[in-house]
XYZ file of C-alpha atoms in Angstrom:
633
model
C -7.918 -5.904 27.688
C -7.961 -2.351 28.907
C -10.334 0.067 27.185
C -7.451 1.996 25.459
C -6.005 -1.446 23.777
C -6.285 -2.280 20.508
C -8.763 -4.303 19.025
C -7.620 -7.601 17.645
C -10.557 -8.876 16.057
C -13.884 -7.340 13.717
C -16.901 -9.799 12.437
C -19.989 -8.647 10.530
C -22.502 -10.990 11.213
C -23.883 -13.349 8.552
C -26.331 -13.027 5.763
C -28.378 -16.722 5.241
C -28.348 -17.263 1.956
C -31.785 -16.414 0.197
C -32.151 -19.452 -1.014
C -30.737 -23.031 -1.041
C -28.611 -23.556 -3.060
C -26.598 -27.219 -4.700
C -23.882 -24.817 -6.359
C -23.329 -21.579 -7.655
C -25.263 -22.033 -11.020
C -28.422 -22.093 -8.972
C -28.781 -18.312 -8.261
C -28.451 -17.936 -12.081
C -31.375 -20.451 -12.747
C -33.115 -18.139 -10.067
C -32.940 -15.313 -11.078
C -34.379 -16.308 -14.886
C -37.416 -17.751 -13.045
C -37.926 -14.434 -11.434
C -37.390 -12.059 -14.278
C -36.477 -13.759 -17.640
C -36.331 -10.351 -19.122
C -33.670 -8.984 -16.766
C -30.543 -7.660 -18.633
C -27.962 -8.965 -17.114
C -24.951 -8.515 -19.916
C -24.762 -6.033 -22.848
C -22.384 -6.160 -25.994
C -20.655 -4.163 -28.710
C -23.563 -3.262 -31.409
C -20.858 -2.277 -34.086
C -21.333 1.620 -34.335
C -20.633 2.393 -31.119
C -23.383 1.493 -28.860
C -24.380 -1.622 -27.042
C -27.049 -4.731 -26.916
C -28.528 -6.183 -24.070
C -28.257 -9.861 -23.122
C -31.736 -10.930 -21.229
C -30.456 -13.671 -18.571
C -33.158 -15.928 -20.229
C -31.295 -15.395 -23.734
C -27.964 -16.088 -21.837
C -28.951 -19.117 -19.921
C -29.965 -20.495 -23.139
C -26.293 -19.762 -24.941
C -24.765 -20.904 -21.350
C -27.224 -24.712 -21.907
C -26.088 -24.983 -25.455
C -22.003 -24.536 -24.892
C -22.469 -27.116 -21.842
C -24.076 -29.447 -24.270
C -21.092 -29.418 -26.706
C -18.604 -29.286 -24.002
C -20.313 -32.431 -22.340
C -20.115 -34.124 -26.254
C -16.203 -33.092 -26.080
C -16.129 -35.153 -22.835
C -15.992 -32.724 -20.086
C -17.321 -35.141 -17.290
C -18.101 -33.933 -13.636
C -14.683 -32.639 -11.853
C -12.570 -32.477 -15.544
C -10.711 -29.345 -15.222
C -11.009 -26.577 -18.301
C -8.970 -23.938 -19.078
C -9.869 -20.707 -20.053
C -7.408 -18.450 -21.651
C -9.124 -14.910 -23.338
C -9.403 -11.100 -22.972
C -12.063 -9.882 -21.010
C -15.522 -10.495 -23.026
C -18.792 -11.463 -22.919
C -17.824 -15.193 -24.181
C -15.750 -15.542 -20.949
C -18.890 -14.673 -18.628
C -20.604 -17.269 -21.311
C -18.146 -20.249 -21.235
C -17.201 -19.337 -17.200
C -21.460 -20.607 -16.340
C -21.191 -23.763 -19.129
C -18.430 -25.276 -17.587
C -20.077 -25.147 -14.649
C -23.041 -26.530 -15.695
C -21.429 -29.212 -17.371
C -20.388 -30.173 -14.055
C -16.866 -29.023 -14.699
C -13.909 -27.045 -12.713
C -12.529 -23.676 -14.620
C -9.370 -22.789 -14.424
C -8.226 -19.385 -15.563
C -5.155 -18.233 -17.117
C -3.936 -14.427 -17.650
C -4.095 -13.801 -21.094
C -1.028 -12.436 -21.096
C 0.750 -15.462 -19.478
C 3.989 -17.281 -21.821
C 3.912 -20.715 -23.202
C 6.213 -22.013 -19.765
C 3.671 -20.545 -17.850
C 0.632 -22.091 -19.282
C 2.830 -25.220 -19.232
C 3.248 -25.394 -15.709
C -0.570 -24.812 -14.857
C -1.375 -27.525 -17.392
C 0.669 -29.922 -15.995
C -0.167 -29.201 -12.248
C -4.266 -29.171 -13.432
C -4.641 -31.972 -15.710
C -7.276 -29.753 -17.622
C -9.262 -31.570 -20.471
C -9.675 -29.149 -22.600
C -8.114 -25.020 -23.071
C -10.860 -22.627 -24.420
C -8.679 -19.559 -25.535
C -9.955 -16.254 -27.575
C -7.878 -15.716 -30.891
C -5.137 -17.108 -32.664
C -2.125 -15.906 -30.632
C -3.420 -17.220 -27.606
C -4.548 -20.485 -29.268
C -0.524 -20.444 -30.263
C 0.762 -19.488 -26.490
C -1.327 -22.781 -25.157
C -0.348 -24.967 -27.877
C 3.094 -24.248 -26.922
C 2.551 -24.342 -23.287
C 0.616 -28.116 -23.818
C 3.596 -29.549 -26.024
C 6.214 -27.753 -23.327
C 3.778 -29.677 -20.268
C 4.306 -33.225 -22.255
C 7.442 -32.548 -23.293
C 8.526 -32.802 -19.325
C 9.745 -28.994 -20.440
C 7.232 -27.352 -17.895
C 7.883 -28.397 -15.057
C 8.429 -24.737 -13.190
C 7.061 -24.510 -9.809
C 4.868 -27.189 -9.895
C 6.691 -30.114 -11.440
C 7.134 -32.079 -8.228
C 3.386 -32.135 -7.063
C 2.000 -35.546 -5.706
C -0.399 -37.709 -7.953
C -3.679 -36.634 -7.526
C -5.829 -39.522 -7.538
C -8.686 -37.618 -9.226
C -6.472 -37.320 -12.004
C -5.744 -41.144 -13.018
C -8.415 -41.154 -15.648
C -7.606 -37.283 -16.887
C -5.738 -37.365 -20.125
C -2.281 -36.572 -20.625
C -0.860 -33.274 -21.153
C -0.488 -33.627 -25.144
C -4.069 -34.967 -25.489
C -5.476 -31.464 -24.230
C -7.606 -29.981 -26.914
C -7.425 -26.463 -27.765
C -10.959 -24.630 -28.847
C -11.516 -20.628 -29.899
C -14.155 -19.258 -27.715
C -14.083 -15.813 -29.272
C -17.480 -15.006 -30.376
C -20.948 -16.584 -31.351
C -19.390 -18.472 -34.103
C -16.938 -20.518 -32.069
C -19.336 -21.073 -29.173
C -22.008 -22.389 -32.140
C -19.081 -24.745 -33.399
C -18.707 -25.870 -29.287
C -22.604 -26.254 -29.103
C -22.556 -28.643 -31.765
C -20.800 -31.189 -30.104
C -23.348 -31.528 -27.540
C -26.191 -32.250 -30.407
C -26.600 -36.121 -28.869
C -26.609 -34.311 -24.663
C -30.590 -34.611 -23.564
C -31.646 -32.183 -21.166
C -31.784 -34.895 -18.295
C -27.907 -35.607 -18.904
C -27.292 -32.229 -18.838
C -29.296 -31.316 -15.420
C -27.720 -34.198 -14.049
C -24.240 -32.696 -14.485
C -25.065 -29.301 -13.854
C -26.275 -30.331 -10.372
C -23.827 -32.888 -9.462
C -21.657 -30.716 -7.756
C -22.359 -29.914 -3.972
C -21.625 -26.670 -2.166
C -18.167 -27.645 -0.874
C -16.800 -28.915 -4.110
C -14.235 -27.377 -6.022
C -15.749 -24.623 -8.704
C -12.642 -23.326 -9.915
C -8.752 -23.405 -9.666
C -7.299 -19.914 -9.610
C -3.779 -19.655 -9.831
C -1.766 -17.067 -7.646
C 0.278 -14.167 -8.806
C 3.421 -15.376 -6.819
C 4.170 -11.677 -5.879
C 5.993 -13.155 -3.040
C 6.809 -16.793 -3.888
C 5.673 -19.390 -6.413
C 2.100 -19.204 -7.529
C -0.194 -21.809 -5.797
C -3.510 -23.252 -6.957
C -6.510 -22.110 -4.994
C -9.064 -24.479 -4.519
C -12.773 -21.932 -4.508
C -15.284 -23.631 -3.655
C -19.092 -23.212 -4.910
C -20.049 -22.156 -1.539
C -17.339 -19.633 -1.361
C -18.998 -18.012 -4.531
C -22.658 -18.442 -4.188
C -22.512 -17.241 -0.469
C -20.275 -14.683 -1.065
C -22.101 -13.414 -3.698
C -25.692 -13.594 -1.143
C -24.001 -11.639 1.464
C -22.192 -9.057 -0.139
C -25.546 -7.868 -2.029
C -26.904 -6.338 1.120
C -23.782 -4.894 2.585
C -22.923 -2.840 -0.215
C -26.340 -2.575 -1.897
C -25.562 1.529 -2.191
C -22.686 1.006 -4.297
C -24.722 -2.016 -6.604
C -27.841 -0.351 -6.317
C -31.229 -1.448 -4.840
C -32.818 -1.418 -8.473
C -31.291 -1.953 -11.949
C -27.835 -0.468 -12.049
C -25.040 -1.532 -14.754
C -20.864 -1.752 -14.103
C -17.830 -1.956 -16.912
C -15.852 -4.635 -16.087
C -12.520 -4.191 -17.669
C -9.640 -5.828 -14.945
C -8.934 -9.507 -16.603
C -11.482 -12.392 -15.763
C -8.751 -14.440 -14.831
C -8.398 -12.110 -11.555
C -10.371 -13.279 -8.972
C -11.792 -9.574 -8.151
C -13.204 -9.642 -11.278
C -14.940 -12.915 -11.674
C -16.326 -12.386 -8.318
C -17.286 -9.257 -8.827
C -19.117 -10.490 -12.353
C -20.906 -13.090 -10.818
C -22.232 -11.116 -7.601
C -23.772 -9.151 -10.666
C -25.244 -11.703 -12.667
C -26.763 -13.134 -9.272
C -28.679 -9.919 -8.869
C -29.399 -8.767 -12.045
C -26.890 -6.098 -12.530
C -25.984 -5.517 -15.794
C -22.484 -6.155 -17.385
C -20.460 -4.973 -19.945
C -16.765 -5.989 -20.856
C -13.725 -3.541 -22.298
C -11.517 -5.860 -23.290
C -8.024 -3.087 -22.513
C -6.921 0.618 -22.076
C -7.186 1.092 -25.707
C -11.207 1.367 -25.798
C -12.173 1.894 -21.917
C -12.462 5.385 -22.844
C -14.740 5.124 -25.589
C -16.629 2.489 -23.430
C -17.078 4.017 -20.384
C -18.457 6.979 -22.748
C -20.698 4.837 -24.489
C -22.314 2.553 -22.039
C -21.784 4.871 -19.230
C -21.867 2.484 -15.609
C -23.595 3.727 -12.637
C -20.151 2.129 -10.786
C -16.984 0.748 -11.544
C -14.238 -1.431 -9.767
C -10.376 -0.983 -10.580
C -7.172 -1.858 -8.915
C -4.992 1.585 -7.724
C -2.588 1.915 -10.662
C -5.752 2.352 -13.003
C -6.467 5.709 -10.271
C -3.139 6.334 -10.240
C -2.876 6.790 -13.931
C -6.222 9.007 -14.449
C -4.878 11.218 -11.116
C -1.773 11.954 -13.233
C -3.270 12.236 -16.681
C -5.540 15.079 -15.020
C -2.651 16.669 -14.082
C -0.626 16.212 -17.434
C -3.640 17.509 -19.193
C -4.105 20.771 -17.069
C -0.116 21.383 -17.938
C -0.407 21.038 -21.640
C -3.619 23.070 -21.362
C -1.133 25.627 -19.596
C -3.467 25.395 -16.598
C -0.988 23.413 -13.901
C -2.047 26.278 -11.458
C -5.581 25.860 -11.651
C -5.268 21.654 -12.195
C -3.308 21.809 -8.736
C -5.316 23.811 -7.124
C -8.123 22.032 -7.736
C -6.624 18.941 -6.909
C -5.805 19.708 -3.142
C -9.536 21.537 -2.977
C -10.676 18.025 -3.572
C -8.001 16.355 -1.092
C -9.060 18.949 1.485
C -13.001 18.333 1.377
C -12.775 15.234 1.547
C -10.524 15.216 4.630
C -12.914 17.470 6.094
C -16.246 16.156 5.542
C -14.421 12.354 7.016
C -13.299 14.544 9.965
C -17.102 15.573 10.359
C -18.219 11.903 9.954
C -15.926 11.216 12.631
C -17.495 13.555 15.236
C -15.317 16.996 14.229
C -15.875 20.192 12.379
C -16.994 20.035 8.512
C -15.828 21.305 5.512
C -15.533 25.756 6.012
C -18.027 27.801 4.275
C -14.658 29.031 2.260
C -13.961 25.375 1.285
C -17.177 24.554 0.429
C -17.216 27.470 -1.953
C -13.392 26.557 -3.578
C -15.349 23.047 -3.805
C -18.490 24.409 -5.678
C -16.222 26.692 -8.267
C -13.684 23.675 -9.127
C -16.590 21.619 -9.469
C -17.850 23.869 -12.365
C -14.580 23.917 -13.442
C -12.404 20.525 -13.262
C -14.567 17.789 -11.095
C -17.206 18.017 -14.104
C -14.783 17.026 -16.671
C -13.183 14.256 -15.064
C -16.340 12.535 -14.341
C -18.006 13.421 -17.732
C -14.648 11.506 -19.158
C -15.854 8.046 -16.930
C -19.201 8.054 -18.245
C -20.992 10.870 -16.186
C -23.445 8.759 -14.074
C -20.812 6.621 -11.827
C -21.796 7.282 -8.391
C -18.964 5.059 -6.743
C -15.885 3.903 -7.299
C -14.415 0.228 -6.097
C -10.878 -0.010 -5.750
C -8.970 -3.640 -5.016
C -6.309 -5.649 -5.308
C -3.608 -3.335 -3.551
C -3.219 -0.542 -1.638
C -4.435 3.357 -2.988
C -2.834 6.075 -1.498
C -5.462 7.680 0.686
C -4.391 11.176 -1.085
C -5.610 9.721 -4.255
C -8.878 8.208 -3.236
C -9.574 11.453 -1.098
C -9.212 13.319 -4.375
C -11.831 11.206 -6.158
C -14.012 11.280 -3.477
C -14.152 14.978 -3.317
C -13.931 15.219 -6.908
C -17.585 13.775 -6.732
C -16.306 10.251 -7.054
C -16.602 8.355 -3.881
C -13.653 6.029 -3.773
C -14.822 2.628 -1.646
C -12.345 0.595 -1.106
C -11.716 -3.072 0.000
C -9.487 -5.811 0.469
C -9.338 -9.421 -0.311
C -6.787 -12.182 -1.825
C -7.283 -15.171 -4.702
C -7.719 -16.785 -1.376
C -10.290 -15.143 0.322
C -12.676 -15.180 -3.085
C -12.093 -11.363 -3.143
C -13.275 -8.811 -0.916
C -13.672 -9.642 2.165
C -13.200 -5.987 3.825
C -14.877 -3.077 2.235
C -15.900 0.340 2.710
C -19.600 1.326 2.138
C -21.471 4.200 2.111
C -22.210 5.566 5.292
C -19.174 4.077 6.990
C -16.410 4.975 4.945
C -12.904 5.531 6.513
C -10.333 6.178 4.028
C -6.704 4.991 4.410
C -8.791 1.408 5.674
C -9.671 -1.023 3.316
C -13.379 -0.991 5.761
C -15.035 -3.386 7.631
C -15.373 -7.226 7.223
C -18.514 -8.474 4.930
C -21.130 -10.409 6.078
C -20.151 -13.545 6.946
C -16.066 -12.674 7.645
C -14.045 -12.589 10.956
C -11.284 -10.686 10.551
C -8.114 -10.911 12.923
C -4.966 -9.281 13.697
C -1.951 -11.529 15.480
C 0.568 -10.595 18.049
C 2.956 -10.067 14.895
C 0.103 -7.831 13.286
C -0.329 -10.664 10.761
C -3.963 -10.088 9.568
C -5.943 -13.479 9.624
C -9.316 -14.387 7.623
C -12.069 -16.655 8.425
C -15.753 -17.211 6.842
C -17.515 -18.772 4.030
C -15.353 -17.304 1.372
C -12.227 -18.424 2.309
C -11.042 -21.073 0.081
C -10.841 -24.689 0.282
C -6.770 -25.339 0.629
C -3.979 -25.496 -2.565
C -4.734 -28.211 -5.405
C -1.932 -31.166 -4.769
C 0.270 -29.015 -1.811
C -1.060 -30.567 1.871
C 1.746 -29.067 3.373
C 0.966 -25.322 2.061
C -2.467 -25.910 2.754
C -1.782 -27.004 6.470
C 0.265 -24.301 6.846
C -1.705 -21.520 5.202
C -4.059 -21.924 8.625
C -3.407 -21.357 12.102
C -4.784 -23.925 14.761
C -8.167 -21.882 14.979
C -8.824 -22.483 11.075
C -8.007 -18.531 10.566
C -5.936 -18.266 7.219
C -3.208 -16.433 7.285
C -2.559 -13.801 4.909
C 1.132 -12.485 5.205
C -0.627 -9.143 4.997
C 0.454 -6.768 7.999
C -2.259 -4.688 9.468
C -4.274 -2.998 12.421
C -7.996 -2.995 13.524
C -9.007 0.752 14.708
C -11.543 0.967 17.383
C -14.689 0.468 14.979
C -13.238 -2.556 13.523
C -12.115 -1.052 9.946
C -8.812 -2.785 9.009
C -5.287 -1.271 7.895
C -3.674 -2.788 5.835
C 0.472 -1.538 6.767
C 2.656 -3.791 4.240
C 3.689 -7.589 3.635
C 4.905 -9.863 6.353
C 7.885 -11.507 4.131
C 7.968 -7.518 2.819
C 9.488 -5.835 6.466
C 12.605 -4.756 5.903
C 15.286 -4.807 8.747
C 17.960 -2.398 8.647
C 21.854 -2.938 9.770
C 20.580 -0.845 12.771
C 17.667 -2.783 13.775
C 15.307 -0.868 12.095
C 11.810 -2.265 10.648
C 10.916 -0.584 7.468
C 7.561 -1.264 5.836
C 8.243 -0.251 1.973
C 4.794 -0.068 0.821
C 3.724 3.370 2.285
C 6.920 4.828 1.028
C 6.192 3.586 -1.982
C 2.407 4.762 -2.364
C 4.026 8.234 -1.763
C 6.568 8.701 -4.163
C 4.218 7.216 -6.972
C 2.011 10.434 -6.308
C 4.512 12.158 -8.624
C 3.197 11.320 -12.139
C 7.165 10.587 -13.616
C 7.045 7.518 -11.923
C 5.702 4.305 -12.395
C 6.877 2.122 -9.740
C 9.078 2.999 -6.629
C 10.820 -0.372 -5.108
C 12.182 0.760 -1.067
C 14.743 -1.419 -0.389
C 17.501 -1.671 2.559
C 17.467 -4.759 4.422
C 20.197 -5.769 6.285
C 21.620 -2.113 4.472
C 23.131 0.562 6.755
C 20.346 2.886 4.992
C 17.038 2.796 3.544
C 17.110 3.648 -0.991
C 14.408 3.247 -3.399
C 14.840 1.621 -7.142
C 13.095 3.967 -9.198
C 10.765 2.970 -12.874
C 9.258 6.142 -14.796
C 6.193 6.535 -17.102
C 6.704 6.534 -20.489
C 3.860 8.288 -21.661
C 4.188 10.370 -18.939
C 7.952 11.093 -19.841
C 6.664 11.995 -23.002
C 3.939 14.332 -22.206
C 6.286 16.257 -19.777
C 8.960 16.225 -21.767
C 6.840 17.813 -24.832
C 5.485 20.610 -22.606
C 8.534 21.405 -20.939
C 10.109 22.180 -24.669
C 12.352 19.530 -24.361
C 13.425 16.883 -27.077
C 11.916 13.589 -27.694
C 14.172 11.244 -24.815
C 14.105 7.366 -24.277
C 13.644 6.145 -20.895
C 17.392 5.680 -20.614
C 18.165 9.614 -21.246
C 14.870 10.661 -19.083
C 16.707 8.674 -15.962
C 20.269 10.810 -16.141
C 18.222 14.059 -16.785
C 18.399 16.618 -13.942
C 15.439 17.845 -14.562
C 13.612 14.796 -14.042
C 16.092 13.889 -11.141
C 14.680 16.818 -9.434
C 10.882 16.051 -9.910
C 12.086 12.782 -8.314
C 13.643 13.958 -5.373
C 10.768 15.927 -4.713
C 8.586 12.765 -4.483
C 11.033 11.367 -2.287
C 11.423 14.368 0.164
C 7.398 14.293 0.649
C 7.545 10.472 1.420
C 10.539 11.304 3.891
C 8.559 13.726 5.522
C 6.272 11.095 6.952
C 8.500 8.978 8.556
C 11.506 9.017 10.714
C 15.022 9.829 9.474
C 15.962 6.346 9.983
C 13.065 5.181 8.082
C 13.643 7.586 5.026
C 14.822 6.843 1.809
C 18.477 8.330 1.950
C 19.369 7.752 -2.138
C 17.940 6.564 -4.664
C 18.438 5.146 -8.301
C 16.735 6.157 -11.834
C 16.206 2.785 -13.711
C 16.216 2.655 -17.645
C 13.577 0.207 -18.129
C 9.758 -0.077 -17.089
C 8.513 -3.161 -15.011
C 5.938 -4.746 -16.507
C 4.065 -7.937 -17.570
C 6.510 -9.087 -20.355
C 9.485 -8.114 -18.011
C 7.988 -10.676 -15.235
C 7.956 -7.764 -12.886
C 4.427 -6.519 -12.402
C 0.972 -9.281 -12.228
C -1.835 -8.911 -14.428
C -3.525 -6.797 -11.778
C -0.598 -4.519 -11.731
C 0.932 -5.951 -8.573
C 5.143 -5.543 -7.874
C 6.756 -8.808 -8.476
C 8.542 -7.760 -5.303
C 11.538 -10.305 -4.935
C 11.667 -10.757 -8.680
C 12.518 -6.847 -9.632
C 15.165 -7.643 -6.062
C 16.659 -10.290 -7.759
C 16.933 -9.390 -11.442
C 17.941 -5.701 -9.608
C 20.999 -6.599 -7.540
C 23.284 -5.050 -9.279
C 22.077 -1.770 -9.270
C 20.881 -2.205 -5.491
C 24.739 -3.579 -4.829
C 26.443 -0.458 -6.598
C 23.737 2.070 -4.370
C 25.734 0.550 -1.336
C 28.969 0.097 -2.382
C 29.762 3.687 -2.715
């Protein structure tokens, strides 16, 4: 390798674990022999403020739902389902079943009855803890669908599992509320006849390398799979992180708002790295209170995937227009973009931030960056972003807003992250440097390859996906397209089964197209297609509440989705977007045309994932129509 080649592979050496460990419920038990007192949760107090949860207090809820679940029959290895909004009670029932000796396996609240059918029937769970009535009525269904033969899906034709011989049938799976102290009391009381021998015995009958949890893929880009994480990818990813990123966490007591679903790997992770450590956690269950919650409890961090940046970036913006202050808003906004460039040029070796820019910087500050962070709390010092790519324009407005964006990278498989950016070494437009522990590596296709103690396991009943998920050297392989720069931080560039190929020959990767045209705050999601095409177009999905708030300031009338599409003015705010994200790549590579859609993409439609992902070949398919009549004209 010559000293101008590029690097094809990044490690960060590994953290031992601190202590040893059986499974992942040890470093809980840990830390409530160190410091009993420790808050390591807090919850709603009613008026608007919040209660801590001691670990001590929650081990002791955590013993006494393991108890009942044990008395319902859980036995070591029975699979559970969990099916609720983002609360306290998850973080609860997530440690009993696990000290019950039992395997979790998550489902997105917001999942349909055939969908909850087809994970029951490729699971075997025992039992479905869900939180409120609906979702108690979207598993019922799903269980009678599953033993009805009606829920088949994806994962009908599975082989036996031989683990599963004695596991009940699919109608025999018993559905309990876990949505607050009253139906985890009604749990506990099964478990009335479960001595404290019985349940130790359970609690530590699982070894590092056993299953701790099933976590079901998103199927952006084929049908979802279940991932087999392991206790040791959990407990050791949780011991090495902890040091790598102990600026953003916080060397002493420091508290995070999880609001991303539970069911999301990122999250759980992310929740249990914190309860290892003693970092408090609170839950907002949605959008409708984050607000109010960020206000109230007010984190010292917080982790979100990019369309939750995406969607405060443009608010900012909407806001500074109805305030008739666009001028100011936008001015501000590439102030923020600019210092930020700067001062990453300077940490790269070049010239700072100018004594001008510095002083646009300081008066914006006054004036805008105050606001925005008073609105998240006022005391978050860093900001995580996961699960998909942020355009670097965004996260260098954050960062020079005051909010330093650090982002990372991961997958269900790879027990999420396993690249991030920390303090200090920060490059964005990377998703930063492998953690502790990780070997990243990029193949002669620029397929980017993982390998490390949080990589997962293999797929629950598919040997043939889990043989080939790995090449011969054990490295998983991701599908994800990317590039190592000479200090080892990783690019992530678009989706292997995403490339597009033009008539002409040319390779197209949508995604940074895509990231671009979403900067203008009319649109929602941009979908670049053109393979095997003569030309490269775009499918087009707007904001509705941004359609709204435009449309209201710009003194127009009240217009559905369908009327925003066919108007001009919109059109041309659309072509804009496109024209920047044409300006970046070649004319062969640019979007040539592209199409308004009346209709949003999102979780009901089957087109976006819980964690806001594009359903890629789903919105291709349902779409290829429209995509047909771009080209036939």
């Amino acid at each position: 390798m010559t000293a101008d080649a590029p690097i094809t592979e990044a490690a960060t050496e590994q953290v031992a674990h601190p202590d040893p460990a059986t499974n992942v419920t040890d470093g809980v038990l840990a830390l409530c022999e160190r410091d009993p007192r420790c808050p390591v949760y807090a919850v709603p107090n009613g008026v608007g403020g919040w209660v801590d949860v001691t670990i001590d207090s929650f081990v002791g809820q955590v013993r006494h739902t393991a108890r009942g679940l044990i008395g319902l029959g859980v036995g070591v290895g029975d699979r559970v389902v969990v099916m609720a909004p983002t609360s306290y009670w998850w973080a609860v029932i997530d440690q009993a079943i696990w000290f019950a000796g039992g395997v979790s396996v998550p489902i997105y609240e917001t999942s349909s009855p055939q969908q909850v059918a087809d994970v029951v029937r490729h699971a075997a769970p025992r039992l479905a803890l869900v939180g409120g009535a609906e979702i108690a009525e979207t598993v019922r269904r799903g269980v009678e669908a599953a033993a009805g033969g009606q829920g088949t899906g994806e994962h009908g034709a599975g082989a036996p599992d031989p683990d599963d011989r004695d596991r009940p049938a699919a109608e025999a799976v018993r559905v309990l509320a876990v949505d607050g102290d009253e139906a985890l009391r009604a749990i506990a009381a099964h478990g009335d006849g479960v001595d404290e021998a019985t349940l130790e015995a359970a609690r530590s009958a699982a070894c590092l390398d056993d299953v701790a949890t099933l976590v079901y893929t998103s199927g952006t880009t084929g049908r979802p799979k279940g991932v087999r994480i392991t206790h040791r990818n959990l407990a050791e990813g949780a011991a090495n992180i902890v040091p790598f990123a102990r600026d953003i966490l916080g060397a002493g007591p420091s508290r995070t708002l999880i609001f991303l679903p539970l069911a999301h790997v990122l999250a759980r992770a992310v929740q249990l790295i914190c309860l290892h450590h003693g970092i408090q956690v609170a839950h907002s269950p949605g959008a409708a209170r984050l607000t109010d919650d960020l206000a109230s409890f007010r984190p010292e961090w917080m982790l979100a995937v990019p369309r939750v940046y995406e969607k405060v970036h443009h608010s900012l913006q909407d806001a500074a227009r109805d305030a008739g202050r666009a001028q100011i808003a936008e001015s501000a906004r590439r102030t923020a973009v600019e210092y930020s460039q700067a001062r990453q040029r300077q940490a790269d070796g070049g010239d700072g931030p100018s004594t001008a820019l510095r002083a646009k910087r300081a008066l914006y500050d006054r004036l805008v960056y105050r606001r925005l962070r008073d609105r998240l709390g006022g005391q978050i010092r860093y900001m995580v972003c996961g699960a998909s790519a942020l355009n670097p324009e965004i996260a260098h407005f954050f960062t020079g807003a005051g909010l330093p964006v650090q982002e990372g990278y991961g997958l269900t498989e790879s027990t999420a992250p396993i690249t991030l950016n920390i303090p200090g070494a920060t490059r964005l437009g990377t998703v930063g440097l492998p953690v502790p522990g990780s070997t990243v590596r990029v193949a002669d296709d620029g397929e980017v390859l993982l390998r490390g103690s949080v990589v997962f396991d293999g797929y629950h009943r598919d040997e043939r996906a889990t043989e080939e998920a790995f090449d011969d050297a054990g490295f998983f392989r991701t599908g994800d397209l990317g590039a190592l720069d000479e200090d080892g931080y990783l690019a992530i560039t678009g989706r292997k089964k995403e490339l597009l190929v033009t008539a002409g020959g040319k390779n197209i990767h949508p995604a940074p197209l895509e990231e671009r045209i979403r900067l203008c705050p009319l649109v929602a999601h941009a979908v670049v297609v053109g393979d095997d095409r003569p030309f490269v177009a775009a499918l087009i999905t707007l904001d509705a509440e941004a359609v709204a708030s435009w449309s209201a300031a710009a003194g127009h009338e009240e217009m559905s989705l369908s009327e925003a599409a066919e108007h001009s003015a919109v059109r041309v705010q659309v072509q804009q977007a496109v024209d920047a994200a044409n300006e970046a790549v070649s004319r062969a590579e640019s979007v040539r045309t592209f199409r308004i859609l009346p209709l949003e993409f999102s979780e009901e439609t089957g087109h976006v994932t819980p964690s806001q992902k594009l359903q890629r070949h789903r919105v291709i398919a349902d779409c290829a129509e429209e995509i047909e009549a771009i080209y036939s004209r």
